[in-house]
Coordinates of C-alpha atoms in Angstrom, one line a residue:
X1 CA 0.0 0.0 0.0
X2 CA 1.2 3.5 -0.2
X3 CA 2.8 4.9 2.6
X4 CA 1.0 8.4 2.4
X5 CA -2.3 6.5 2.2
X6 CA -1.6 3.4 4.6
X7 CA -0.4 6.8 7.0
X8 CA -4.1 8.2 6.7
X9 CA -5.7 4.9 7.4
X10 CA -3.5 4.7 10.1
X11 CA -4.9 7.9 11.9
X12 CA -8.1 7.6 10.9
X13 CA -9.7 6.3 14.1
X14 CA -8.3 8.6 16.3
X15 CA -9.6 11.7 14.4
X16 CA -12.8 10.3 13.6
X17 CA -13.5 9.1 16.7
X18 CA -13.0 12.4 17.7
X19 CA -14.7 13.9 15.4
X20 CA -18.0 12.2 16.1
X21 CA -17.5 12.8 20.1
X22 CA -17.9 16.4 19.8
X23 CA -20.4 16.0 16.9
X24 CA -23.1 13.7 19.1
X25 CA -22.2 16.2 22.6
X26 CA -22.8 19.1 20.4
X27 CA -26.4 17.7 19.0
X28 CA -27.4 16.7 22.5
X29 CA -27.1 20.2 23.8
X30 CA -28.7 21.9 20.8
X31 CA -31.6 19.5 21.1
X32 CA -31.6 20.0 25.0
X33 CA -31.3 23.5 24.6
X34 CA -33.4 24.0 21.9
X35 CA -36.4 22.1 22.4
X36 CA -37.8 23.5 25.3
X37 CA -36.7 26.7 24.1
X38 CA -39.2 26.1 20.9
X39 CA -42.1 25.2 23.4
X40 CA -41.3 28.2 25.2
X41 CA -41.6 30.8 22.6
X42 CA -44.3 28.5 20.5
X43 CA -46.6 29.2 23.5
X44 CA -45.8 33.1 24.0
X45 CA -45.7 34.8 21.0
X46 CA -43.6 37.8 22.0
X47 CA -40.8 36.0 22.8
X48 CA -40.9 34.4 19.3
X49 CA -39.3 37.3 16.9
X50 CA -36.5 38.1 19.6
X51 CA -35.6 34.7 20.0
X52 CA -34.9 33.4 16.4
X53 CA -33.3 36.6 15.1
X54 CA -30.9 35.9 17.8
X55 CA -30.6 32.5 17.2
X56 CA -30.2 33.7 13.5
X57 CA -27.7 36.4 13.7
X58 CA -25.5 33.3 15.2
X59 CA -26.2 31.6 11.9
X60 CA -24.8 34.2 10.1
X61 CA -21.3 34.7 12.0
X62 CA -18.7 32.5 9.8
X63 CA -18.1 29.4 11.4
X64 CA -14.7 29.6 12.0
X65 CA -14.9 32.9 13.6
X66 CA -17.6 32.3 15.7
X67 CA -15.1 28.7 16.7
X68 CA -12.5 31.5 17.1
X69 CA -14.7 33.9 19.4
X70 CA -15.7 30.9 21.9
X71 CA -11.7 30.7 23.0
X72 CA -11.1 34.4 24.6
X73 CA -15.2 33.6 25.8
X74 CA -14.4 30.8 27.7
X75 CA -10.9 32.3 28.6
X76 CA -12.4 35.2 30.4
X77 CA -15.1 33.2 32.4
X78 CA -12.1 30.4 33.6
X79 CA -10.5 33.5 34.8
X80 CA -13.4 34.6 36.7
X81 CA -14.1 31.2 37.9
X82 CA -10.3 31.2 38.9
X83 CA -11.0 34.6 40.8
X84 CA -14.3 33.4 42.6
X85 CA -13.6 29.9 43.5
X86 CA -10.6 29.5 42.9
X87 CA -10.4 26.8 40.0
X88 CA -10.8 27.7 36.7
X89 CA -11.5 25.1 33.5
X90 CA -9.9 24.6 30.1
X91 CA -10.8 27.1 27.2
X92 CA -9.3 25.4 24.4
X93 CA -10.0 22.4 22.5
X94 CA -13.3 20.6 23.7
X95 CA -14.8 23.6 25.6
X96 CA -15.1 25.6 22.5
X97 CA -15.6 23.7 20.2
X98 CA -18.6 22.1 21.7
X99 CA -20.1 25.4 22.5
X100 CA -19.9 26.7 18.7
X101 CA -21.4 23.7 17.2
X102 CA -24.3 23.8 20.0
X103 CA -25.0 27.3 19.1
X104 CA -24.3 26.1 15.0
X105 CA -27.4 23.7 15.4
X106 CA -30.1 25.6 17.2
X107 CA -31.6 27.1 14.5
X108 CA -32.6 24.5 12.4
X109 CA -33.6 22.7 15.8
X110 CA -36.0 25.7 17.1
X111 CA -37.4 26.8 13.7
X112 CA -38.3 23.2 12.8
X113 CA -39.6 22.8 16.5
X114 CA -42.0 26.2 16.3
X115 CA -42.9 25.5 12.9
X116 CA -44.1 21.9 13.7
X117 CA -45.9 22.7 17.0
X118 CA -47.2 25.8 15.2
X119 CA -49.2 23.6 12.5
X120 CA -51.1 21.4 14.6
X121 CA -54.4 21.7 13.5
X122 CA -56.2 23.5 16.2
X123 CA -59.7 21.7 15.9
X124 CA -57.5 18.5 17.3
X125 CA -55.5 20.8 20.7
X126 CA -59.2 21.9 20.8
X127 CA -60.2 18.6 21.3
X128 CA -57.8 17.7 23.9
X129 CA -58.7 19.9 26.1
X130 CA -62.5 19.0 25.5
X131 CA -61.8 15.9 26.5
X132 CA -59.9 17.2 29.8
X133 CA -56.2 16.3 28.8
X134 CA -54.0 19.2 30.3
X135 CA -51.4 22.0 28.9
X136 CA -49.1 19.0 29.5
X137 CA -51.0 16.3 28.5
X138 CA -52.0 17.8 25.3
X139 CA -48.6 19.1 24.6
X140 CA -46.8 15.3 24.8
X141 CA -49.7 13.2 23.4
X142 CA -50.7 16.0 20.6
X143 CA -48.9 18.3 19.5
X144 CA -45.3 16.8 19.8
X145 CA -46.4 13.3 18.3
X146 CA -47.8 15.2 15.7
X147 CA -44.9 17.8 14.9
X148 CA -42.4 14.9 15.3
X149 CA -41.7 14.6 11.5
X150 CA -41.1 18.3 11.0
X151 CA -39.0 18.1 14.4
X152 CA -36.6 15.4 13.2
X153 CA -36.2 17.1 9.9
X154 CA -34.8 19.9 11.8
X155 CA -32.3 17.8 13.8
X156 CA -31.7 15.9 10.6
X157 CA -30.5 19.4 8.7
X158 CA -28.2 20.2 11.9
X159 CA -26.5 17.1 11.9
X160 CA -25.3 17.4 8.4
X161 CA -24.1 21.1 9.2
X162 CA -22.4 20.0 12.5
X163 CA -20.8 17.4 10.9
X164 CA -19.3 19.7 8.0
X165 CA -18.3 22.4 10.8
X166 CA -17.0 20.4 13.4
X167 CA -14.0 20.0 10.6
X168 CA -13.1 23.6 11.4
X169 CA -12.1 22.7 15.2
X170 CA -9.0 21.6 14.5
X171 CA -7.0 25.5 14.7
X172 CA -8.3 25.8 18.0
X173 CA -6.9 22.9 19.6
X174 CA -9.5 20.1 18.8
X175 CA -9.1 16.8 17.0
X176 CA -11.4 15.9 14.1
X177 CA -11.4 14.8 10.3
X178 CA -9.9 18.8 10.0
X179 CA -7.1 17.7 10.9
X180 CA -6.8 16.1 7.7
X181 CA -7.9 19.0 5.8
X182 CA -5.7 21.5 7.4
X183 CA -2.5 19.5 7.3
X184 CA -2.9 18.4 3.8
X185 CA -3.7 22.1 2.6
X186 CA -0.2 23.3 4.3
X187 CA 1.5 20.1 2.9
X188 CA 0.2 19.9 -0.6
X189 CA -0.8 16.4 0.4
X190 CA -4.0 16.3 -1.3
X191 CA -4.4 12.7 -0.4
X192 CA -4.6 13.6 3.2
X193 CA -7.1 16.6 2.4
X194 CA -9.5 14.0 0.3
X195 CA -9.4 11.6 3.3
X196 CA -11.1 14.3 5.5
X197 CA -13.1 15.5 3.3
X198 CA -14.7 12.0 2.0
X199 CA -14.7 10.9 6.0
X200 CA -16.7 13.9 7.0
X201 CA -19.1 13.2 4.1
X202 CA -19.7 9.6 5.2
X203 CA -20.3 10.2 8.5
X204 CA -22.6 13.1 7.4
X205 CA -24.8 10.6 5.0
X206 CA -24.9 7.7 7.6
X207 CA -26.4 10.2 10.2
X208 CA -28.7 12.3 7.6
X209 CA -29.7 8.1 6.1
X210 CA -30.6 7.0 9.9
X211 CA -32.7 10.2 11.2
X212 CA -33.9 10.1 7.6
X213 CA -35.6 6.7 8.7
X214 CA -36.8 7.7 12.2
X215 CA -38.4 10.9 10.3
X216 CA -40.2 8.5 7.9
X217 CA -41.0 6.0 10.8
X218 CA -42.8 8.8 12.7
X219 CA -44.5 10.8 9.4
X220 CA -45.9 7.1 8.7
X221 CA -46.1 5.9 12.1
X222 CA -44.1 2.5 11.5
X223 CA -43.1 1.5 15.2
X224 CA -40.5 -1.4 14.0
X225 CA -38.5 1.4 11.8
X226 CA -38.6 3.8 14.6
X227 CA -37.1 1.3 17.2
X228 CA -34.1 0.2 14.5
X229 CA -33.3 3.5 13.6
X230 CA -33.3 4.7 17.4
X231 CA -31.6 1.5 18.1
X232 CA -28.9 2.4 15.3
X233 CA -28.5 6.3 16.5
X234 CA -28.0 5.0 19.9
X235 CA -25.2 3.3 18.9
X236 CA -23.6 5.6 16.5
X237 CA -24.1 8.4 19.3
X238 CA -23.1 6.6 22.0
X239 CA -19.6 5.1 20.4
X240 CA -19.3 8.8 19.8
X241 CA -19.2 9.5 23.4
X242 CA -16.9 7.0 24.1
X243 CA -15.1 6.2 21.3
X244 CA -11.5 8.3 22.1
X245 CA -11.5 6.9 25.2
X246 CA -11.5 3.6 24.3
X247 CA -9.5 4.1 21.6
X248 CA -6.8 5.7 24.0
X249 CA -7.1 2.4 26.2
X250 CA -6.8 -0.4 23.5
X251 CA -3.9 1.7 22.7
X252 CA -2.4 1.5 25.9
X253 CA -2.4 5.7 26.0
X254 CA -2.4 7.3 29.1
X255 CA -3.4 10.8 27.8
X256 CA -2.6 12.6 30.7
X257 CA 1.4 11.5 30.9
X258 CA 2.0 12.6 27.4
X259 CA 3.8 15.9 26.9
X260 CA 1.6 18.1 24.2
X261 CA 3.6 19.1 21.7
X262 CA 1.7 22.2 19.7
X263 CA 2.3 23.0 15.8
X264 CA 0.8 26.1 14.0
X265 CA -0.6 25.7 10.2
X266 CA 2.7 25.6 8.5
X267 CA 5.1 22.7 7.3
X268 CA 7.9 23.7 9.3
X269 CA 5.8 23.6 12.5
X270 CA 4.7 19.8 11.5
X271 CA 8.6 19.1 10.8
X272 CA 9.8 20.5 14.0
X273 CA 6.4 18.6 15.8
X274 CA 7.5 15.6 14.6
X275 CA 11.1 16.4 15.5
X276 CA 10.1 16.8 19.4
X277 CA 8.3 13.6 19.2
X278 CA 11.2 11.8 17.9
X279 CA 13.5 13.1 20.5
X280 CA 11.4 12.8 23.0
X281 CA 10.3 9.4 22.2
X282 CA 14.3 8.3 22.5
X283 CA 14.0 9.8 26.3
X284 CA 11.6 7.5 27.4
X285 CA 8.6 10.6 27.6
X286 CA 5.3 9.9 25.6
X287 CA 4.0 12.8 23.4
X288 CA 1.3 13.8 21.7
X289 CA 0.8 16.6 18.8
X290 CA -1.5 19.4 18.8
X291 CA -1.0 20.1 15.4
X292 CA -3.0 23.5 12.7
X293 CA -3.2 25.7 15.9
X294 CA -3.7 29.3 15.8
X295 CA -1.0 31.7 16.4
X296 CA -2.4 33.2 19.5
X297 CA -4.2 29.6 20.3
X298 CA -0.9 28.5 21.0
X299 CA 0.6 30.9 23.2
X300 CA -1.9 31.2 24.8
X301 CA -2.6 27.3 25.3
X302 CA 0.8 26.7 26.2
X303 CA 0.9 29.5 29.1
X304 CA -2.1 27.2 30.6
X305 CA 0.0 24.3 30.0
X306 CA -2.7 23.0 28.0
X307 CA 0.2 22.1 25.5
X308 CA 3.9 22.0 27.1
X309 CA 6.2 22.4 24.0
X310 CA 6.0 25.2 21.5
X311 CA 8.1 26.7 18.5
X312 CA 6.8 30.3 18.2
X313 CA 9.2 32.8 16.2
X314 CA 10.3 36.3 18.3
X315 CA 9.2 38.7 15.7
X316 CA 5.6 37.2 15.9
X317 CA 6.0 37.6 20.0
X318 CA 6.9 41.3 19.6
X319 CA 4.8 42.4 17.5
X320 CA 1.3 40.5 18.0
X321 CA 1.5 39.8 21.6
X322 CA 3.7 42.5 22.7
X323 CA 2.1 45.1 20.7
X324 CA 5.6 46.5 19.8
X325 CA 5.0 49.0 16.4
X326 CA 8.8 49.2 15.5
X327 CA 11.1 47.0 15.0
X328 CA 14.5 46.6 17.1
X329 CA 17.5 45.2 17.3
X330 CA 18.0 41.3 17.5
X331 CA 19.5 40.8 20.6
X332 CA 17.1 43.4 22.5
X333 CA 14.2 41.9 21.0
X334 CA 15.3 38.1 21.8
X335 CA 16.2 39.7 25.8
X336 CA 12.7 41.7 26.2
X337 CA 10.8 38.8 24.6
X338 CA 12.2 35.7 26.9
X339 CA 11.6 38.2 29.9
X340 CA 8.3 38.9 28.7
X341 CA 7.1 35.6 28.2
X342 CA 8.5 34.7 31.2
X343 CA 7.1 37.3 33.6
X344 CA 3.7 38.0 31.7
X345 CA 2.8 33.9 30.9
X346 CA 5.3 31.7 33.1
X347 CA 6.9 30.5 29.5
X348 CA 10.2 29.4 29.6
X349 CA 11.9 30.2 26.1
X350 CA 15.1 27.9 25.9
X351 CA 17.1 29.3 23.6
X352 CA 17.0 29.7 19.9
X353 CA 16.5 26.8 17.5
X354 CA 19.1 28.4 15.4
X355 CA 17.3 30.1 12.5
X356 CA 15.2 32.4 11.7
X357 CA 12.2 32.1 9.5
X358 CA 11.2 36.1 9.2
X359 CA 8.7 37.8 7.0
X360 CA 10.2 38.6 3.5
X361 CA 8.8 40.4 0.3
X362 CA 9.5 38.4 -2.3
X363 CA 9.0 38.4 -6.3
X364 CA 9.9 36.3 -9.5
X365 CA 13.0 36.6 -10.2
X366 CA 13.1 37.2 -13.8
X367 CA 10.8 40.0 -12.9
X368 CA 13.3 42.1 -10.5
X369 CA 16.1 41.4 -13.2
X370 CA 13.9 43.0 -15.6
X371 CA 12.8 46.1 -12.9
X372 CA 16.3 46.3 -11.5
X373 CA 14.5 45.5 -8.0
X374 CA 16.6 44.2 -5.7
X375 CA 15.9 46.1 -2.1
X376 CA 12.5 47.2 -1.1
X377 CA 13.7 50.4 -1.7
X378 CA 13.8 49.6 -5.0
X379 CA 10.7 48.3 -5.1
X380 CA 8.8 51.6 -4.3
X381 CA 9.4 52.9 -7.0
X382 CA 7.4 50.6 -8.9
X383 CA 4.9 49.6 -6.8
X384 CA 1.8 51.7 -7.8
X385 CA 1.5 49.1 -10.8
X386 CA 2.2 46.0 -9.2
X387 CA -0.1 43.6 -7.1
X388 CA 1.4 41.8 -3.5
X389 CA 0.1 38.7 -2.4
X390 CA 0.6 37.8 1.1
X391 CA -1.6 35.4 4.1
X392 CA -4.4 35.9 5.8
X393 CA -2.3 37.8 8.8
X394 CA 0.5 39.9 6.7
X395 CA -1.8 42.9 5.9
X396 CA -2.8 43.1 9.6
X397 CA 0.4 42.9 11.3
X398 CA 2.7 45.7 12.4
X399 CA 5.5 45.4 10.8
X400 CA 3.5 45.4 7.4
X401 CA 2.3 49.0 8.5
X402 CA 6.1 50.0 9.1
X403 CA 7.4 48.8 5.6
X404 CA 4.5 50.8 4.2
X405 CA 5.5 53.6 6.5
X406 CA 9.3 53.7 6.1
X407 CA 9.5 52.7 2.4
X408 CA 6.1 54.8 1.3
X409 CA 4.7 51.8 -0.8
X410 CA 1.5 51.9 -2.5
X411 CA 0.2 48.7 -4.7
X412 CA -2.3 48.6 -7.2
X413 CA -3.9 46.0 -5.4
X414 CA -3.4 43.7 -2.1
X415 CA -4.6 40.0 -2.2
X416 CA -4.9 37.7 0.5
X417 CA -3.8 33.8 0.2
X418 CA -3.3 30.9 2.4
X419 CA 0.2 30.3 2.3
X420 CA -0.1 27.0 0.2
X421 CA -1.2 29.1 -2.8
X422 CA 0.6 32.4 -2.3
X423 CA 3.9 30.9 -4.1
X424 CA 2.5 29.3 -7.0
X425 CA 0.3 32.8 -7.8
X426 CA 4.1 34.6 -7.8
X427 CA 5.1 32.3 -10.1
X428 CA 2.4 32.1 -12.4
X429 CA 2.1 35.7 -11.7
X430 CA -1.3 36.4 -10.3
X431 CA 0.4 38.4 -8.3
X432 CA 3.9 39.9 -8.9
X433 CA 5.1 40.6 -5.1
X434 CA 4.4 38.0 -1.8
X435 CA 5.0 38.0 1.8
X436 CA 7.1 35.6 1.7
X437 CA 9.0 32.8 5.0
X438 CA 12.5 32.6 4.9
X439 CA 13.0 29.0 5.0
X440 CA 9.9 28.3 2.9
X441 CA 10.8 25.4 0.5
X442 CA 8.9 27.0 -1.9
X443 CA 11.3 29.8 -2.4
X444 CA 13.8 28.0 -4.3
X445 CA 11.2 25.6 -6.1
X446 CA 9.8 28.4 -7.6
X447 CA 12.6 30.4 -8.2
X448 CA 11.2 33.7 -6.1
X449 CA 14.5 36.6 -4.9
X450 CA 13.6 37.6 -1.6
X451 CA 14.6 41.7 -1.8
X452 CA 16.7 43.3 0.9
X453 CA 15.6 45.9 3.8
X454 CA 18.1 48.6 4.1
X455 CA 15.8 50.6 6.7
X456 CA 15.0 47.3 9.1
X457 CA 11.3 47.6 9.2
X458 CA 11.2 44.0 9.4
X459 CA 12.3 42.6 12.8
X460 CA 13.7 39.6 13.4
X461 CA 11.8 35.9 13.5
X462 CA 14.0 33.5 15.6
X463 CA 12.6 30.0 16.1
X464 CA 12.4 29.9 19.8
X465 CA 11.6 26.9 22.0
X466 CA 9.2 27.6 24.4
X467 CA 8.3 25.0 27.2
X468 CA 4.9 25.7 29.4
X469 CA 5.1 26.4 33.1
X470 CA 4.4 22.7 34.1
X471 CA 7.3 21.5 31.1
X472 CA 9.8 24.0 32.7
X473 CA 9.8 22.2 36.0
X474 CA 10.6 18.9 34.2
X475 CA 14.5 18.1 33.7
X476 CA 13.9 15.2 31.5
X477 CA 12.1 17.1 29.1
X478 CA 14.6 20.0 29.4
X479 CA 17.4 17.6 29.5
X480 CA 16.0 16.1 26.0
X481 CA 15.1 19.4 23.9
X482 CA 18.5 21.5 25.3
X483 CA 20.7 19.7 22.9
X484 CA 18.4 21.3 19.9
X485 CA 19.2 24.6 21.2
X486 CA 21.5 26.3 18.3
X487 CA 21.1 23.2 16.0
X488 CA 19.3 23.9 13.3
X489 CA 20.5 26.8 10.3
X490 CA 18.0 28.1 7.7
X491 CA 19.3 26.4 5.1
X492 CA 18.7 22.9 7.1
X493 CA 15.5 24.1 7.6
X494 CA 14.8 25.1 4.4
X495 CA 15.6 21.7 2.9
X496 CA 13.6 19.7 5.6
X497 CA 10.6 22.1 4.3
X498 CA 11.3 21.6 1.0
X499 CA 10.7 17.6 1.3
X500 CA 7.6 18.6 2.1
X501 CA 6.6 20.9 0.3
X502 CA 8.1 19.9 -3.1
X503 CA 5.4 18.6 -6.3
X504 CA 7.7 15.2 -7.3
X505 CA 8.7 12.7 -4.5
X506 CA 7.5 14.3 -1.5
X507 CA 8.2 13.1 2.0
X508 CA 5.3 13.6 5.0
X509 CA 6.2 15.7 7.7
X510 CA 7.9 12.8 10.0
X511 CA 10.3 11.7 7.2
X512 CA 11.2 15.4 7.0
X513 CA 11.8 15.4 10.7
X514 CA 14.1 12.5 10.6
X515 CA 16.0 13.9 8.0
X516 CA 16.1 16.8 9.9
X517 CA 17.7 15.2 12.6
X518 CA 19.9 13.5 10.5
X519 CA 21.5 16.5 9.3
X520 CA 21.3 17.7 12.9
X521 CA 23.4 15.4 14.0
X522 CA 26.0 15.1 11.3
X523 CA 26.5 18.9 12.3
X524 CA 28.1 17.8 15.1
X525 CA 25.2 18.2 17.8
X526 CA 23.8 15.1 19.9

């Protein structure tokens, strides 16, 4: 078999199992949230307007941003929690993830729900309460039994959405078939990004096919159908609950003795994962991978220890988290950073991986020949007629504000790319100027130049090791990573990435890593 496919089928329980956990917790609450919530506003009309246009102005936030909004949510109650009684609770991963997709669903659940109850025939409530049944009575024997088919239909269209949605979990810290997606995007590996696509659409058709046939058994009132299909979503919902558990168990995984070892969307952060994991797996210490995080996801996961090993770059410290506008000078920003990190989130930074993968602009090459463009200085002049390219945070950050301010630049136009795509619109020039990563493999494989800064807007991006506040007290996992400290130049770097990233013969991110380590240790360190 091949080994990029045999490695999907290889991880394929552990993110679907996943995957359906928060799916089947997610459902649960939207249905116990949202049914008494219909029958609520079904019987009191003026809560009914304010109530769904809530519910649907959550619709209409993106679902990744909404995902996104539910971590500083939950990070500001666990610190009041923390404040008032003195414990506070995890915000990223499950937490938020299971709180998006529960608001995701309600819609479709209460609008289905109000609309059913809504259309019972009122000759037939009227005769329930002829006949002396109660609010109560009237409500289970009537009106539910006979809204049931529009009901299910409701929970039958959230399923499928949850299902697709859940698979943008993954940057904040959750396992699931995004995983899949979000890897194989970065890598290029489209075999990976098929597999979690196809998996999510399985899992969404078996779900929509069984509450599809307990609909149909109560529209039709077929009582051995309804039992088999319950039977069957019983089943499928509760291996969902229990599935990564047991899963952890038959593999003999003791989740809470493994070091987390976080990796943000990019190849060279699912190199240098894998790299950890190596190492650490030759000391004796179990590790897992938190891989696709967000960049502020991770700090801020690793200062709750909720991950305990971290590569996050200096540059990306100063100017995001530190709010610094200006750049500085490398040794000052390496000093202010590690005693920032330190005294702000209890990270220990221990030392420098060796290179530095900084923000560059970047262009074909035959096209600064031709424009004599060799500095961004040069590039100025020229500018008003060209188009940049650069990802989804670039035009946002700092430093991108100071280039524009210290070298006056002004583009015809400014297009935003995820970072897979951004190199291969240079080259086939969709665009003609990128924001390009220093050690991106993709530099030389397409040929790009990456122009000088004379003025230093840019400040520098060292690859720093960062251990949690619970990693920093350990001396095995200290006395494992140290000797990676200083080991790794941006060339090295930038061929490990470039096995990745490369169209012909490409290697996973694990090969890369022991490659990586090869080189490592020719160099001369352990």
């Amino acid at each position: 078999m091949n080994q990029n496919l045999a490695r999907q089928l290889e991880i394929l329980p552990l993110n679907l199992s996943h995957h359906l956990k928060i799916t089947v917790i997610a459902l649960a609450v939207g249905v116990i949230v949202g049914l008494p919530l219909s029958i609520l506003i079904a019987r009191r009309p003026r809560l009914r307007y304010p109530v769904l246009t809530i519910i649907g102005v959550i619709q209409t936030i993106p679902s990744l941003a909404l995902l996104a909004l539910m971590v500083p949510l939950l990070a500001m109650l666990s610190d009041l929690t923390e404040r008032t009684v003195g414990t506070g609770f995890s915000f990223f991963g499950f937490y938020p993830t299971v709180l998006a997709l529960s608001l995701y669903s309600l819609l479709p659940i209460v609008r289905n729900a109000v609309t059913g109850i809504l259309g019972v025939e009122p000759t037939l409530t009227e005769a329930a309460k002829g006949i002396g049944m109660t609010p109560r009575q009237t409500l289970l024997r009537v009106e539910l039994p006979l809204a049931a088919p529009v009901i299910v239909a409701g929970l039958r269209t959230a399923t499928v959405w949850v299902v697709g949605t859940a698979t943008l979990a993954t940057p904040i810290g959750q396992r699931s078939l995004g995983n899949y997606i979000f890897s194989g995007l970065q890598t290029r590996n489209r075999v990976a990004v098929l597999f979690g696509c196809v998996a999510a659409a399985v899992l969404a058709v078996i779900l929509d096919f069984l509450i599809g046939a307990l609909q149909k058994a109560t529209a039709e009132r077929r009582r051995a159908m309804a039992i088999a299909s319950t039977v069957a979503l019983a089943l499928v919902f509760g291996g969902g609950l229990v599935a990564p558990n047991l899963l952890a168990y038959l593999r003999g995984v003791n989740r809470s003795d493994q070091v987390g070892i976080g990796a943000k969307t990019f190849t060279e952060q699912y190199i240098l994962a894998s790299l950890f994991e190596q190492v650490l797996a030759d000391a004796g210490i179990a590790a897992r991978r938190n891989e696709s995080l967000g960049s502020s996801v991770g700090l801020d996961a690793l200062a709750r220890s909720e991950i305990d090993i971290f590569v996050d770059y200096s540059g990306t410290i100063w100017a995001n988290a530190m709010n610094r506008p200006a750049s500085a000078d490398r040794e000052i920003v390496l000093n202010e950073v590690s005693e920032w990190l330190s005294s702000e989130l209890g990270i220990r930074s221990l030392g420098r991986l060796g290179f530095e993968n900084a923000y560059a602009i970047a262009m074909r090459r035959e096209q600064a020949e031709e424009l004599g463009i060799s500095t961004i200085a040069d590039l100025a002049r020229h500018a008003p007629s060209l188009k940049i390219g650069g990802d989804y945070e670039f035009f946002e950050r700092p430093e991108w504000f100071d280039i524009q301010r210290r070298y006056r630049l002004d583009f015809e136009r400014e297009v935003t790319y995820d970072s897979t795509f951004m190199y291969e619109a240079a080259y086939r020039g969709e665009v003609d100027v990128i924001s390009a990563f220093t050690t991106d493999g993709r530099i030389d494989t397409y040929d790009l130049v990456l122009l000088d800064d004379p003025l230093g807007a840019i400040p520098p991006y060292d690859a720093l090791l960062l251990l949690s506040p619970e990693a920093a007290e350990r001396d095995d996992i200290i006395n494992a990573l140290t000797p990676l400290v200083e080991s790794i130049d941006e060339e090295m770097m930038r061929s490990a990435n470039g096995l990745v990233d490369r169209d012909e013969d490409k290697k996973p991110p694990y090969a890369a890593a022991s490659e990586l380590r090869r080189m490592i240790e020719q160099k001369g360190t352990p």
